[in-house]
């Protein structure tokens, strides 16, 4: 039985993502040129919305890092400082660290080794290896599957694993959040444009920010008073929270 009340902010983000994806699909069908050159273009609305989502995630992680919950304080800070840096780095990469906004020319190294001649790492080409394809596509897909599917499954079914996850304060996605991300991945296949991955990044980053803000194990990460109606498990037992909140 789901005892969790969805926060209005989380619902608002679901609506934001749905609207952004539907507008993108309609635009790609009606006028693919407008979609690619205006809506999903670099420094366009979708890219900046993605960067903002990552900065929101970084802010959430930074605040959480300062407020250890029921787990080990040192491990808690390590996890959430790492998430802060990850989100901030991804936001910087998304907008090429403000290069185009500030009118800064790329150094010679990036002119020669970056597929788009920009100052970022994810478009680097090392020999015949495209970093974007290897790290940000293939490895990212594996990491996303582990985070969205394996982590929640193991957290609910293995008490020892749940205790370890809570000790490190690793955010565990809720079922509804996993469904939203998977639905976003599936939706992208409907978009008839080579720039459809921009929509995927937009949706996935906002949903990831909501996972950081409203994880399944929020009581372990932020303490029993993390959210109204979301109490810690009796005796602080990890995993009991999971059975109380399936979505």
mmCIF file of C-alpha atoms in Angstrom:
data_model
loop_
_atom_site.group_PDB
_atom_site.id
_atom_site.type_symbol
_atom_site.label_atom_id
_atom_site.label_comp_id
_atom_site.label_asym_id
_atom_site.label_seq_id
_atom_site.Cartn_x
_atom_site.Cartn_y
_atom_site.Cartn_z
ATOM 1 C CA UNK A 1 0.000 0.000 0.000
ATOM 2 C CA UNK A 2 1.447 3.358 -0.995
ATOM 3 C CA UNK A 3 1.343 5.690 2.008
ATOM 4 C CA UNK A 4 3.337 8.453 0.364
ATOM 5 C CA UNK A 5 1.609 11.639 -0.736
ATOM 6 C CA UNK A 6 3.122 12.995 -3.917
ATOM 7 C CA UNK A 7 4.587 16.433 -3.413
ATOM 8 C CA UNK A 8 3.071 19.147 -5.641
ATOM 9 C CA UNK A 9 6.561 20.032 -6.878
ATOM 10 C CA UNK A 10 7.142 16.492 -8.099
ATOM 11 C CA UNK A 11 3.786 16.485 -9.878
ATOM 12 C CA UNK A 12 4.605 19.852 -11.447
ATOM 13 C CA UNK A 13 7.864 18.464 -12.820
ATOM 14 C CA UNK A 14 6.037 15.475 -14.315
ATOM 15 C CA UNK A 15 3.722 17.927 -16.070
ATOM 16 C CA UNK A 16 6.686 20.023 -17.236
ATOM 17 C CA UNK A 17 8.417 16.973 -18.703
ATOM 18 C CA UNK A 18 5.237 15.721 -20.373
ATOM 19 C CA UNK A 19 4.538 19.112 -21.954
ATOM 20 C CA UNK A 20 8.138 19.493 -23.122
ATOM 21 C CA UNK A 21 8.130 16.057 -24.735
ATOM 22 C CA UNK A 22 4.712 16.455 -26.367
ATOM 23 C CA UNK A 23 5.606 19.867 -27.789
ATOM 24 C CA UNK A 24 8.826 18.375 -29.126
ATOM 25 C CA UNK A 25 7.014 15.461 -30.765
ATOM 26 C CA UNK A 26 4.405 17.737 -32.340
ATOM 27 C CA UNK A 27 7.083 20.138 -33.582
ATOM 28 C CA UNK A 28 9.188 17.350 -35.079
ATOM 29 C CA UNK A 29 6.160 15.987 -36.935
ATOM 30 C CA UNK A 30 4.815 19.329 -38.161
ATOM 31 C CA UNK A 31 8.095 21.155 -38.860
ATOM 32 C CA UNK A 32 11.255 19.155 -38.212
ATOM 33 C CA UNK A 33 13.414 22.101 -39.306
ATOM 34 C CA UNK A 34 11.912 24.308 -36.577
ATOM 35 C CA UNK A 35 12.336 21.511 -34.063
ATOM 36 C CA UNK A 36 16.022 21.043 -34.882
ATOM 37 C CA UNK A 37 16.961 24.680 -35.446
ATOM 38 C CA UNK A 38 14.897 26.349 -32.708
ATOM 39 C CA UNK A 39 13.462 23.969 -30.110
ATOM 40 C CA UNK A 40 16.284 21.432 -29.733
ATOM 41 C CA UNK A 41 19.169 23.518 -31.055
ATOM 42 C CA UNK A 42 22.276 24.199 -28.958
ATOM 43 C CA UNK A 43 21.569 27.032 -26.509
ATOM 44 C CA UNK A 44 17.892 26.591 -27.308
ATOM 45 C CA UNK A 45 15.038 26.169 -24.802
ATOM 46 C CA UNK A 46 15.425 22.415 -24.368
ATOM 47 C CA UNK A 47 19.181 22.545 -23.791
ATOM 48 C CA UNK A 48 18.854 25.333 -21.246
ATOM 49 C CA UNK A 49 15.988 23.528 -19.519
ATOM 50 C CA UNK A 50 18.286 20.512 -19.256
ATOM 51 C CA UNK A 51 21.101 22.599 -17.788
ATOM 52 C CA UNK A 52 18.698 24.156 -15.272
ATOM 53 C CA UNK A 53 17.514 20.685 -14.221
ATOM 54 C CA UNK A 54 21.108 19.651 -13.571
ATOM 55 C CA UNK A 55 21.761 22.804 -11.560
ATOM 56 C CA UNK A 56 18.614 22.103 -9.536
ATOM 57 C CA UNK A 57 19.947 18.603 -8.904
ATOM 58 C CA UNK A 58 23.304 20.052 -7.851
ATOM 59 C CA UNK A 59 21.588 22.451 -5.435
ATOM 60 C CA UNK A 60 19.470 19.669 -3.922
ATOM 61 C CA UNK A 61 22.543 17.473 -3.512
ATOM 62 C CA UNK A 62 24.601 20.287 -1.970
ATOM 63 C CA UNK A 63 21.910 21.056 0.615
ATOM 64 C CA UNK A 64 21.460 17.351 1.390
ATOM 65 C CA UNK A 65 25.217 16.920 1.849
ATOM 66 C CA UNK A 66 25.087 19.420 4.716
ATOM 67 C CA UNK A 67 22.278 17.599 6.554
ATOM 68 C CA UNK A 68 23.201 13.989 7.364
ATOM 69 C CA UNK A 69 20.205 11.787 8.125
ATOM 70 C CA UNK A 70 20.042 8.412 9.851
ATOM 71 C CA UNK A 71 23.100 6.890 8.172
ATOM 72 C CA UNK A 72 26.839 7.358 8.581
ATOM 73 C CA UNK A 73 27.532 11.142 8.423
ATOM 74 C CA UNK A 74 30.871 10.750 6.643
ATOM 75 C CA UNK A 75 29.509 8.374 4.015
ATOM 76 C CA UNK A 76 26.422 10.567 3.623
ATOM 77 C CA UNK A 77 28.531 13.619 2.836
ATOM 78 C CA UNK A 78 30.776 11.665 0.481
ATOM 79 C CA UNK A 79 27.795 10.409 -1.532
ATOM 80 C CA UNK A 80 26.019 13.736 -1.774
ATOM 81 C CA UNK A 81 29.112 15.821 -2.433
ATOM 82 C CA UNK A 82 29.822 13.380 -5.253
ATOM 83 C CA UNK A 83 26.291 13.862 -6.601
ATOM 84 C CA UNK A 84 26.699 17.637 -6.337
ATOM 85 C CA UNK A 85 29.886 17.542 -8.401
ATOM 86 C CA UNK A 86 28.340 15.123 -10.901
ATOM 87 C CA UNK A 87 25.312 17.346 -11.529
ATOM 88 C CA UNK A 88 27.400 20.519 -11.700
ATOM 89 C CA UNK A 89 29.853 18.909 -14.131
ATOM 90 C CA UNK A 90 27.010 17.646 -16.332
ATOM 91 C CA UNK A 91 25.397 21.112 -16.352
ATOM 92 C CA UNK A 92 28.686 22.702 -17.395
ATOM 93 C CA UNK A 93 29.189 20.137 -20.132
ATOM 94 C CA UNK A 94 25.640 20.651 -21.385
ATOM 95 C CA UNK A 95 26.289 24.323 -22.162
ATOM 96 C CA UNK A 96 30.008 23.874 -22.961
ATOM 97 C CA UNK A 97 30.827 25.762 -19.761
ATOM 98 C CA UNK A 98 29.180 28.920 -21.068
ATOM 99 C CA UNK A 99 31.583 29.156 -24.006
ATOM 100 C CA UNK A 100 29.002 30.129 -26.597
ATOM 101 C CA UNK A 101 27.155 32.385 -24.183
ATOM 102 C CA UNK A 102 30.337 34.320 -23.388
ATOM 103 C CA UNK A 103 31.705 34.211 -26.925
ATOM 104 C CA UNK A 104 34.911 32.411 -25.896
ATOM 105 C CA UNK A 105 36.881 30.614 -28.596
ATOM 106 C CA UNK A 106 37.895 27.023 -27.941
ATOM 107 C CA UNK A 107 41.578 26.347 -27.171
ATOM 108 C CA UNK A 108 43.593 24.648 -29.910
ATOM 109 C CA UNK A 109 43.311 21.236 -28.232
ATOM 110 C CA UNK A 110 39.517 21.280 -28.370
ATOM 111 C CA UNK A 111 39.559 22.695 -31.898
ATOM 112 C CA UNK A 112 41.532 19.625 -32.962
ATOM 113 C CA UNK A 113 40.046 16.884 -30.779
ATOM 114 C CA UNK A 114 36.438 17.913 -30.219
ATOM 115 C CA UNK A 115 33.832 16.767 -32.751
ATOM 116 C CA UNK A 116 31.994 20.098 -32.433
ATOM 117 C CA UNK A 117 35.112 22.225 -31.754
ATOM 118 C CA UNK A 118 33.688 23.129 -28.340
ATOM 119 C CA UNK A 119 35.208 23.323 -24.875
ATOM 120 C CA UNK A 120 33.739 20.190 -23.352
ATOM 121 C CA UNK A 121 34.761 16.607 -22.719
ATOM 122 C CA UNK A 122 31.751 14.667 -23.941
ATOM 123 C CA UNK A 123 32.371 15.539 -27.606
ATOM 124 C CA UNK A 124 36.064 14.644 -27.548
ATOM 125 C CA UNK A 125 37.414 12.207 -30.112
ATOM 126 C CA UNK A 126 40.424 10.191 -28.933
ATOM 127 C CA UNK A 127 41.890 8.390 -31.915
ATOM 128 C CA UNK A 128 38.872 6.680 -33.434
ATOM 129 C CA UNK A 129 36.962 6.570 -30.152
ATOM 130 C CA UNK A 130 34.153 9.067 -29.590
ATOM 131 C CA UNK A 131 33.950 9.802 -25.866
ATOM 132 C CA UNK A 132 30.295 10.773 -26.226
ATOM 133 C CA UNK A 133 29.375 7.385 -27.666
ATOM 134 C CA UNK A 134 31.503 5.333 -25.265
ATOM 135 C CA UNK A 135 30.952 7.116 -21.958
ATOM 136 C CA UNK A 136 27.791 9.165 -22.361
ATOM 137 C CA UNK A 137 25.847 6.592 -24.372
ATOM 138 C CA UNK A 138 26.991 3.031 -23.753
ATOM 139 C CA UNK A 139 28.293 3.330 -20.187
ATOM 140 C CA UNK A 140 25.493 5.725 -19.269
ATOM 141 C CA UNK A 141 22.896 3.196 -20.433
ATOM 142 C CA UNK A 142 24.427 0.497 -18.230
ATOM 143 C CA UNK A 143 24.640 2.855 -15.240
ATOM 144 C CA UNK A 144 21.034 3.994 -15.742
ATOM 145 C CA UNK A 145 19.805 0.389 -15.855
ATOM 146 C CA UNK A 146 21.639 -0.438 -12.627
ATOM 147 C CA UNK A 147 20.354 2.693 -10.887
ATOM 148 C CA UNK A 148 16.750 2.510 -12.074
ATOM 149 C CA UNK A 149 16.138 -1.236 -12.103
ATOM 150 C CA UNK A 150 18.693 -3.203 -10.088
ATOM 151 C CA UNK A 151 19.092 -0.763 -7.178
ATOM 152 C CA UNK A 152 15.368 -0.434 -6.280
ATOM 153 C CA UNK A 153 14.786 -4.173 -6.737
ATOM 154 C CA UNK A 154 17.690 -5.172 -4.479
ATOM 155 C CA UNK A 155 16.833 -2.477 -1.925
ATOM 156 C CA UNK A 156 13.349 -3.905 -1.434
ATOM 157 C CA UNK A 157 14.387 -7.544 -1.288
ATOM 158 C CA UNK A 158 17.750 -7.651 0.476
ATOM 159 C CA UNK A 159 17.822 -6.211 4.011
ATOM 160 C CA UNK A 160 21.625 -6.273 4.204
ATOM 161 C CA UNK A 161 21.868 -4.424 0.898
ATOM 162 C CA UNK A 162 19.256 -1.898 2.065
ATOM 163 C CA UNK A 163 21.287 -1.200 5.200
ATOM 164 C CA UNK A 164 24.391 -0.614 3.087
ATOM 165 C CA UNK A 165 22.517 1.717 0.726
ATOM 166 C CA UNK A 166 21.068 3.685 3.633
ATOM 167 C CA UNK A 167 24.457 3.888 5.358
ATOM 168 C CA UNK A 168 25.895 5.508 2.225
ATOM 169 C CA UNK A 169 22.703 7.578 1.782
ATOM 170 C CA UNK A 170 22.367 6.520 -1.853
ATOM 171 C CA UNK A 171 19.029 7.801 -3.232
ATOM 172 C CA UNK A 172 16.766 4.960 -4.374
ATOM 173 C CA UNK A 173 14.238 5.709 -7.141
ATOM 174 C CA UNK A 174 10.545 5.170 -6.447
ATOM 175 C CA UNK A 175 8.483 2.966 -8.748
ATOM 176 C CA UNK A 176 6.633 5.939 -10.218
ATOM 177 C CA UNK A 177 9.930 7.689 -10.953
ATOM 178 C CA UNK A 178 11.320 4.609 -12.678
ATOM 179 C CA UNK A 179 8.158 4.340 -14.764
ATOM 180 C CA UNK A 180 8.435 8.013 -15.736
ATOM 181 C CA UNK A 181 12.051 7.628 -16.887
ATOM 182 C CA UNK A 182 11.346 4.414 -18.818
ATOM 183 C CA UNK A 183 8.316 6.066 -20.436
ATOM 184 C CA UNK A 184 10.543 8.972 -21.480
ATOM 185 C CA UNK A 185 13.022 6.586 -23.107
ATOM 186 C CA UNK A 186 10.167 4.856 -24.957
ATOM 187 C CA UNK A 187 8.557 8.143 -26.007
ATOM 188 C CA UNK A 188 11.728 9.368 -27.701
ATOM 189 C CA UNK A 189 11.450 6.590 -30.279
ATOM 190 C CA UNK A 190 8.343 8.345 -31.642
ATOM 191 C CA UNK A 191 10.185 11.586 -32.452
ATOM 192 C CA UNK A 192 11.185 11.703 -36.160
ATOM 193 C CA UNK A 193 14.402 13.694 -35.785
ATOM 194 C CA UNK A 194 18.106 13.086 -35.295
ATOM 195 C CA UNK A 195 17.993 15.610 -32.442
ATOM 196 C CA UNK A 196 15.501 13.630 -30.391
ATOM 197 C CA UNK A 197 18.170 12.756 -27.814
ATOM 198 C CA UNK A 198 17.935 16.367 -26.641
ATOM 199 C CA UNK A 199 14.402 15.594 -25.473
ATOM 200 C CA UNK A 200 15.643 12.485 -23.690
ATOM 201 C CA UNK A 201 18.267 14.501 -21.828
ATOM 202 C CA UNK A 202 15.654 17.102 -20.899
ATOM 203 C CA UNK A 203 13.213 14.572 -19.490
ATOM 204 C CA UNK A 204 15.778 12.348 -17.793
ATOM 205 C CA UNK A 205 17.572 15.192 -16.010
ATOM 206 C CA UNK A 206 14.409 16.673 -14.533
ATOM 207 C CA UNK A 207 13.268 13.244 -13.377
ATOM 208 C CA UNK A 208 16.708 12.569 -11.888
ATOM 209 C CA UNK A 209 16.432 15.819 -9.930
ATOM 210 C CA UNK A 210 13.130 14.551 -8.513
ATOM 211 C CA UNK A 211 14.762 11.264 -7.516
ATOM 212 C CA UNK A 212 17.371 13.253 -5.593
ATOM 213 C CA UNK A 213 14.687 15.368 -3.940
ATOM 214 C CA UNK A 214 12.084 12.648 -3.274
ATOM 215 C CA UNK A 215 13.887 9.282 -3.077
ATOM 216 C CA UNK A 216 12.284 6.109 -1.765
ATOM 217 C CA UNK A 217 14.636 6.130 1.241
ATOM 218 C CA UNK A 218 14.166 9.812 2.082
ATOM 219 C CA UNK A 219 13.758 9.018 5.792
ATOM 220 C CA UNK A 220 17.206 7.407 5.900
ATOM 221 C CA UNK A 221 18.796 10.251 3.933
ATOM 222 C CA UNK A 222 17.149 13.268 5.557
ATOM 223 C CA UNK A 223 15.777 11.852 8.792
ATOM 224 C CA UNK A 224 12.273 10.789 9.924
ATOM 225 C CA UNK A 225 10.807 14.264 9.326
ATOM 226 C CA UNK A 226 11.974 14.345 5.701
ATOM 227 C CA UNK A 227 8.448 14.811 4.360
ATOM 228 C CA UNK A 228 4.963 15.064 5.818
ATOM 229 C CA UNK A 229 3.475 11.586 6.111
ATOM 230 C CA UNK A 230 6.799 9.872 5.438
ATOM 231 C CA UNK A 231 8.006 8.289 8.667
ATOM 232 C CA UNK A 232 11.131 6.297 9.318
ATOM 233 C CA UNK A 233 10.756 2.556 9.590
ATOM 234 C CA UNK A 234 10.166 1.154 13.088
ATOM 235 C CA UNK A 235 13.483 0.708 14.825
ATOM 236 C CA UNK A 236 15.233 2.403 11.926
ATOM 237 C CA UNK A 237 15.178 -0.839 9.931
ATOM 238 C CA UNK A 238 15.999 -0.112 6.274
ATOM 239 C CA UNK A 239 13.757 -1.839 3.829
ATOM 240 C CA UNK A 240 10.646 -1.413 5.968
ATOM 241 C CA UNK A 241 10.396 2.023 4.407
ATOM 242 C CA UNK A 242 10.432 0.365 1.026
ATOM 243 C CA UNK A 243 7.516 -1.885 1.887
ATOM 244 C CA UNK A 244 5.563 1.132 3.092
ATOM 245 C CA UNK A 245 6.111 3.031 -0.139
ATOM 246 C CA UNK A 246 6.027 1.013 -3.347
ATOM 247 C CA UNK A 247 5.664 4.029 -5.562
#
